Each structure stands twice: as C-alpha cells, then as structure tokens.
Amino acid sequence: MNTQATPKKRIALFGSTGSIGTQALDVIRCNPDRFEASILTAQHNDELLVQQAIEFNPHTVVIGDANRYQKVKDALAGKSIQVLAGEKALEEAASHDGYDMMLAAIVGYAGLRPTLCAIENGKAIGLANKETLVVAGDIVMQKAFQKRVPILPVDSEHSAIFQCLVGETRNPIEKIILTASGGPFLGKKPNYLVNVKREHALQHPNWSMGAKISIDSATLMNKGLEMIEAKWLFNLRPEQIQVVVHPQSIIHSMVQFQDGSIKAQMGLPDMKLPIQYAMAFPQRIVNDFPRYDFKKVSTLSFEEPDLRTFRNLALAIEALQKGGNLPCVLNAANEIAVFAFLRNRINFLDITNVIEKTMANVAFIEQPTLQQYFDSDGEARSFAADLIQL
Ligand code: NAD
Ligand code: MG
C-alpha cells in the first residue's frame, strides 16, 4: 500500500496524559506514516507530558497547571517546542492553525471551551469528552454544522452507532440501543452501595479508564451522560434512546431502523479501536489488537437497568427529557460530587443526593445562551460544593 502520497494527519491531543490520551498516542506510535502528534496538553502530570513531547516532538505543549510551567520549559529547552501554560493557553493552542484534528480527551467541563475554539477554527473533532455535549450540545452541534466541522465520536457506544450508520444516510433511525456494562456494582442494592469505598468503585470489570469516568460507570451516570451525548450527535428525541445492560461489553451499541432491522457493532472492549476509527475515518486500519472469539465468550446477555437503585441514571433521563440548562446543571453537580467521593468526603449514595438537590435549586432556563451555560455550570458547582461543605 502506498501511503506516502497522503499527508500525515496532524493530531492535537488535548488531555494526552489521560487514559484516552495515552491510548491515542499508542495508535499514533503504531501508525507513524498516517499520524503525527502536533499538540499535546496535560493538566498536572508534567513528567509524562515532557516524556511524550520528547518522543513525539509536537510543535506546542500546554501544561494546565501554571506552577509547573518552568519545569516543563526547562526539560524541553533546546527543542523547538513552544511551551504554554494555564487554562487560557488551551484555547490559544486550539486556535492554532498547525493541526488537522483535535482529539478532545480532556475530562469534564474543562474540555468545552478548547473544543469550541477548535470548531471555530474549522478543525475536525474526535470527541471523547462527552461532557462537552452534555453541557452545551445544541450550541456545539450548531457551530460544527455552520463551520462544516465533523464531530467523530470516540466514546465506544457512539462510535458503534456511528459505524452502524455508515451507508445509511437516507434511512431514518427508529431508535438506538445503548449498551451498558452495568459497572462493578451490577445487581447490588442500596444497603450494599452505601458502604462501598472509592477503591472498590474504581475497579471496572471490563474497561480501564480515568477516575472520573470509572465512578460515573459505577453509578450509571456515565450511561445517562451518554444518552444526552447521543441525542446531540445523532439528532434524536429522548424516546428514541434506550439503555440495555449487557455485562460482557461485546456489543458496543445498536441501531434499529424503520424496518425493524437492528445493526450492532461488536468486538472486544478496547478503546484503541474507537480512537483509531475516529482518527482514520473513513478508513479502517490494520492492527494486531486481540480479536473476539465466539467460542470463548459464548453467552451475550441483556437486562433492564435498575433505575431505582442507580438513581443517577434516572436523574440524567429527567435532564435529557427536560433539556435546557438541566443537563449542564446535572453535569456540574456530578463533577463536584464525584470529586468529593474520590476524596472520601461523601459516600457513594450521597453522589445522587447532591445532584438531585442541585437540579432542584438552580433556576431552569429553556434555551440558554453559551454564557448562560457557563453561568449555570458555575452556579451548580457552588451550590453542590456548599452542600458538601467542600
Ligand atoms: P483521565 O482522567 O484519564 O485523563 C484526563 C486528561 O485530561 C488528562 O490528560 C488530564 O491532564 C487532563 N485534564 C484533567 N483536568 C483538566 C483540566 N481541568 N484542564 C485541562 N486538562 C485537564 O480521563 P479519561 O478516562 O482519559 O477520559 C477523558 C474523556 O474521555 C472523559 O470525558 C471521558 O468521559 C471520555 N471517555 C473516556 C473513556 C475511557 O476509556 N477512559 C471512554 C469513553 C469516553
Ligand atoms: Mg462509553
């Protein structure tokens, strides 16, 4: 195959030191003829950022925590790498011309502004950061449409749906079926959950991920955020989005068309697959990732999610249905509550109480402006933090 004629795709990897970020670099490392890392960003982990910069030689790196700027600058002295620091620098880097696709792999609300800058800058987005669409999905999608910027999902469920839709542009979706592993506490009840500790909640049965999304998977909030993400990505009504618990995580999600036919995308759970699909789309790249063998996992099972026990999912469905700034408020309260749980400040079930109270207290706005989303996020965060006395 002659790949020399095609220029390399220049990837701006926002959140390069995280779980998605490091796996995206694995993909780039294995495909040096196709991809190069042009921008790398990290919040705190300056050592890994420097190590990555030395290996991949990007033109720009950003360290979010400005206290670590000098350390990074000194370590990269003598290289022609621009070093930036601080929150605003993420937007500056996203507005840079020297890349083709942003891989949005920052965790949480912090990913929103840089992603908006990249869209404004006309760059394609590989979207791992689901919170961007949960907070301001209408504005993000509208801006992407205006700028003719593709948003390629990296989240495995949304990648699955996206893959099922290839070749189906003229065929409306009847519904999508988002699969959920059920997380480490599948089948457990509140009397068990009240006592679970952070270490236990961080142990996901099928995926190894960053701390925040691991807790979201344990509470099922992750699936709620993904329902909202799916609404915006695929332009769906809430009633077209169904969640099914599928503990083996082999079917990554499904689309049901108007004739009742259902397409599924399957494979072993490995985030490198949706990452490389988004980066190389519309091509599929040869790789040596382990393959799914029907003889080894011969049972695929499905069940209803337990909304009474995992009330975060019920709250997210409420936010999905009511819309407006409610998903933004839900997300902010969840970020604060998960942060507190990870520091052993509240128990597992309190996460839901914090979100529920915050949703009831921040004023509802039906059609928020971007500034109103920013304000709702701030208001929800301070309300939730006060509740927990953070
Ligand atoms: P992670 O915690 O492992 O990594 C987060 C990255 O973001 C790190 O590079 C960190 O330095 C950076 N970061 C953290 N806070 C920041 C801030 N305030 N400002 C700027 N940068 C900041 O997270 P992850 O598991 O890689 O997840 C990243 C995103 O991808 C999340 O939105 C998550 O929901 C989504 N996602 C992850 C997985 C997965 O398997 N890990 C799967 C699907 C979707
Ligand atoms: Mg997912």
XYZ file of N, CA and C and ligand atoms in Angstrom, residues 13-23 41-45 48 52 62-65 86-87 90 104-111 114 127-132 154-158 207-214 216-217 222 225-226 229 270-272 274-275 335, ligand 1:
239
model
N -3.714 16.600 20.562
C -4.223 15.685 21.576
C -4.413 16.438 22.897
N -5.650 16.800 23.146
C -5.968 17.554 24.368
C -6.300 16.551 25.463
N -5.443 16.516 26.498
C -5.589 15.504 27.538
C -4.703 14.307 27.233
N -3.461 14.573 26.810
C -2.590 13.497 26.290
C -2.105 12.542 27.378
N -2.163 12.957 28.638
C -1.634 12.095 29.711
C -2.701 11.186 30.315
N -3.938 11.304 29.843
C -5.020 10.505 30.430
C -5.123 9.127 29.800
N -6.176 8.423 30.199
C -6.412 7.077 29.694
C -6.630 7.105 28.172
N -7.503 7.970 27.693
C -7.725 8.089 26.244
C -6.478 8.664 25.574
N -5.895 9.688 26.183
C -4.721 10.348 25.593
C -3.576 9.379 25.351
N -3.248 8.567 26.352
C -2.108 7.651 26.188
C -2.439 6.547 25.166
N -3.695 6.144 25.117
C -4.065 5.125 24.117
C -4.053 5.716 22.705
N -1.444 18.283 25.447
C -1.781 19.069 26.633
C -2.050 18.163 27.829
N -1.677 18.668 29.004
C -1.938 17.931 30.250
C -2.214 18.943 31.359
N -2.891 18.490 32.394
C -3.202 19.400 33.490
C -2.082 19.437 34.537
N -1.754 18.271 35.133
C -0.765 18.237 36.215
C 0.478 17.411 35.901
N 0.310 16.347 35.143
C 1.387 15.358 35.016
C 2.489 15.857 34.082
N 5.090 13.104 32.591
C 4.639 12.316 31.435
C 4.519 13.196 30.199
N 6.363 12.494 26.722
C 5.607 12.381 25.465
C 6.134 13.384 24.435
N 0.983 22.209 26.161
C 0.341 23.068 27.163
C 0.296 22.313 28.480
N 0.790 22.952 29.533
C 0.608 22.403 30.871
C -0.432 23.296 31.572
N -1.553 22.689 31.936
C -2.653 23.470 32.503
C -2.266 24.139 33.823
N -1.611 23.390 34.672
C -1.202 23.897 35.978
C 0.019 24.808 35.794
N -1.482 27.281 31.598
C -2.708 27.903 32.110
C -3.919 27.562 31.269
N -5.077 27.862 31.856
C -6.349 27.493 31.247
C -6.557 28.152 29.878
N -5.021 26.696 26.655
C -5.680 25.592 25.947
C -6.461 26.145 24.755
N -10.355 15.367 21.457
C -10.807 16.018 22.686
C -10.883 14.979 23.800
N -9.795 14.854 24.563
C -9.699 13.805 25.591
C -9.434 14.366 26.981
N -9.774 15.662 27.152
C -9.778 16.236 28.499
C -10.999 15.681 29.214
N -10.936 15.526 30.525
C -12.110 15.041 31.245
C -12.926 16.229 31.769
N -14.248 16.122 31.637
C -15.152 17.076 32.276
C -15.383 18.363 31.509
N -16.042 19.276 32.226
C -16.427 20.581 31.686
C -15.233 21.342 31.104
N -14.039 21.103 31.655
C -12.827 21.805 31.196
C -12.567 21.590 29.712
N -13.168 20.561 29.120
C -12.950 20.300 27.691
C -13.791 21.170 26.782
N -11.950 24.689 24.982
C -10.991 24.382 23.912
C -11.649 23.725 22.696
N -14.190 13.179 19.303
C -14.737 13.576 20.608
C -14.801 12.418 21.603
N -13.894 12.463 22.586
C -14.020 11.545 23.727
C -14.757 12.253 24.860
N -14.512 13.560 24.967
C -15.047 14.354 26.076
C -16.561 14.553 25.944
N -17.319 13.579 26.472
C -18.775 13.625 26.332
C -19.400 14.809 27.044
N -18.725 15.284 28.125
C -19.298 16.384 28.905
C -19.517 17.627 28.043
N -18.688 17.816 27.015
C -18.858 18.947 26.097
C -20.272 18.965 25.512
N -15.674 9.217 19.786
C -14.662 8.276 20.283
C -15.266 7.379 21.363
N -16.238 7.889 22.081
C -16.929 7.077 23.089
C -17.382 5.789 22.388
N -17.121 4.634 23.000
C -17.268 3.372 22.262
C -18.704 3.147 21.775
N -19.693 3.518 22.601
C -21.095 3.313 22.211
C -21.445 4.170 20.993
N -20.962 5.405 21.014
C -21.312 6.341 19.946
C -20.527 6.019 18.684
N -13.347 -2.328 31.545
C -12.561 -1.241 30.958
C -11.620 -0.656 32.013
N -10.449 -0.210 31.585
C -9.562 0.532 32.488
C -9.582 1.991 32.045
N -10.077 2.874 32.915
C -10.354 4.253 32.490
C -9.909 5.237 33.562
N -10.000 6.534 33.266
C -9.693 7.570 34.252
C -10.646 7.478 35.441
N -10.261 8.148 36.545
C -11.023 8.019 37.797
C -12.458 8.525 37.669
N -12.639 9.674 37.024
C -13.981 10.275 36.997
C -14.963 9.394 36.226
N -14.574 8.939 35.051
C -15.498 8.103 34.269
C -15.676 6.732 34.919
N -14.697 6.259 35.687
C -14.870 4.980 36.385
C -15.965 5.098 37.440
N -18.369 7.343 37.362
C -19.611 7.521 36.594
C -20.142 6.176 36.080
N -19.245 5.251 35.768
C -19.696 3.939 35.311
C -20.280 3.147 36.471
N -22.570 7.559 33.871
C -21.924 7.541 32.557
C -22.935 7.239 31.452
N -25.083 10.303 30.859
C -24.366 11.314 30.067
C -24.316 10.867 28.602
N -24.160 9.574 28.398
C -24.081 9.068 27.020
C -25.414 9.159 26.288
N -25.390 12.688 25.213
C -24.398 12.796 24.131
C -24.990 12.267 22.815
N -12.001 -2.455 23.894
C -10.662 -1.878 23.767
C -10.831 -0.492 23.157
N -10.565 0.551 23.936
C -10.808 1.916 23.457
C -9.938 2.301 22.268
N -8.847 1.566 22.062
C -7.978 1.935 20.930
C -8.730 1.797 19.603
N -12.190 2.399 18.879
C -12.906 3.632 18.505
C -11.990 4.845 18.339
N -10.878 4.883 19.072
C -9.951 6.022 18.905
C -9.385 6.010 17.484
N -19.863 16.405 38.703
C -18.400 16.576 38.775
C -17.966 16.892 40.198
P -8.277 10.838 32.534
O -8.598 11.390 33.868
O -7.519 9.574 32.440
O -7.460 11.935 31.696
C -7.897 13.259 31.604
C -6.928 14.128 30.827
O -7.411 15.466 30.891
C -5.519 14.162 31.404
O -4.582 14.312 30.356
C -5.518 15.421 32.272
O -4.244 16.022 32.384
C -6.465 16.325 31.518
N -7.193 17.235 32.401
C -7.822 16.918 33.567
N -8.403 18.002 34.100
C -8.131 19.031 33.266
C -8.440 20.416 33.294
N -9.148 20.971 34.284
N -7.993 21.184 32.292
C -7.272 20.653 31.262
N -6.949 19.342 31.195
C -7.373 18.543 32.185
O -9.650 10.733 31.730
P -10.045 9.702 30.575
O -10.546 8.461 31.168
O -8.963 9.638 29.556
O -11.316 10.437 29.947
C -11.202 11.570 29.119
C -12.563 11.864 28.486
O -12.888 10.787 27.612
C -13.710 11.951 29.504
O -14.607 12.932 29.095
C -14.350 10.580 29.437
O -15.724 10.612 29.747
C -14.141 10.233 27.972
N -14.112 8.773 27.739
C -13.142 8.022 28.312
C -13.119 6.642 28.115
C -12.027 5.787 28.701
O -11.978 4.590 28.423
N -11.140 6.307 29.514
C -14.103 6.047 27.321
C -15.077 6.853 26.729
C -15.071 8.218 26.947
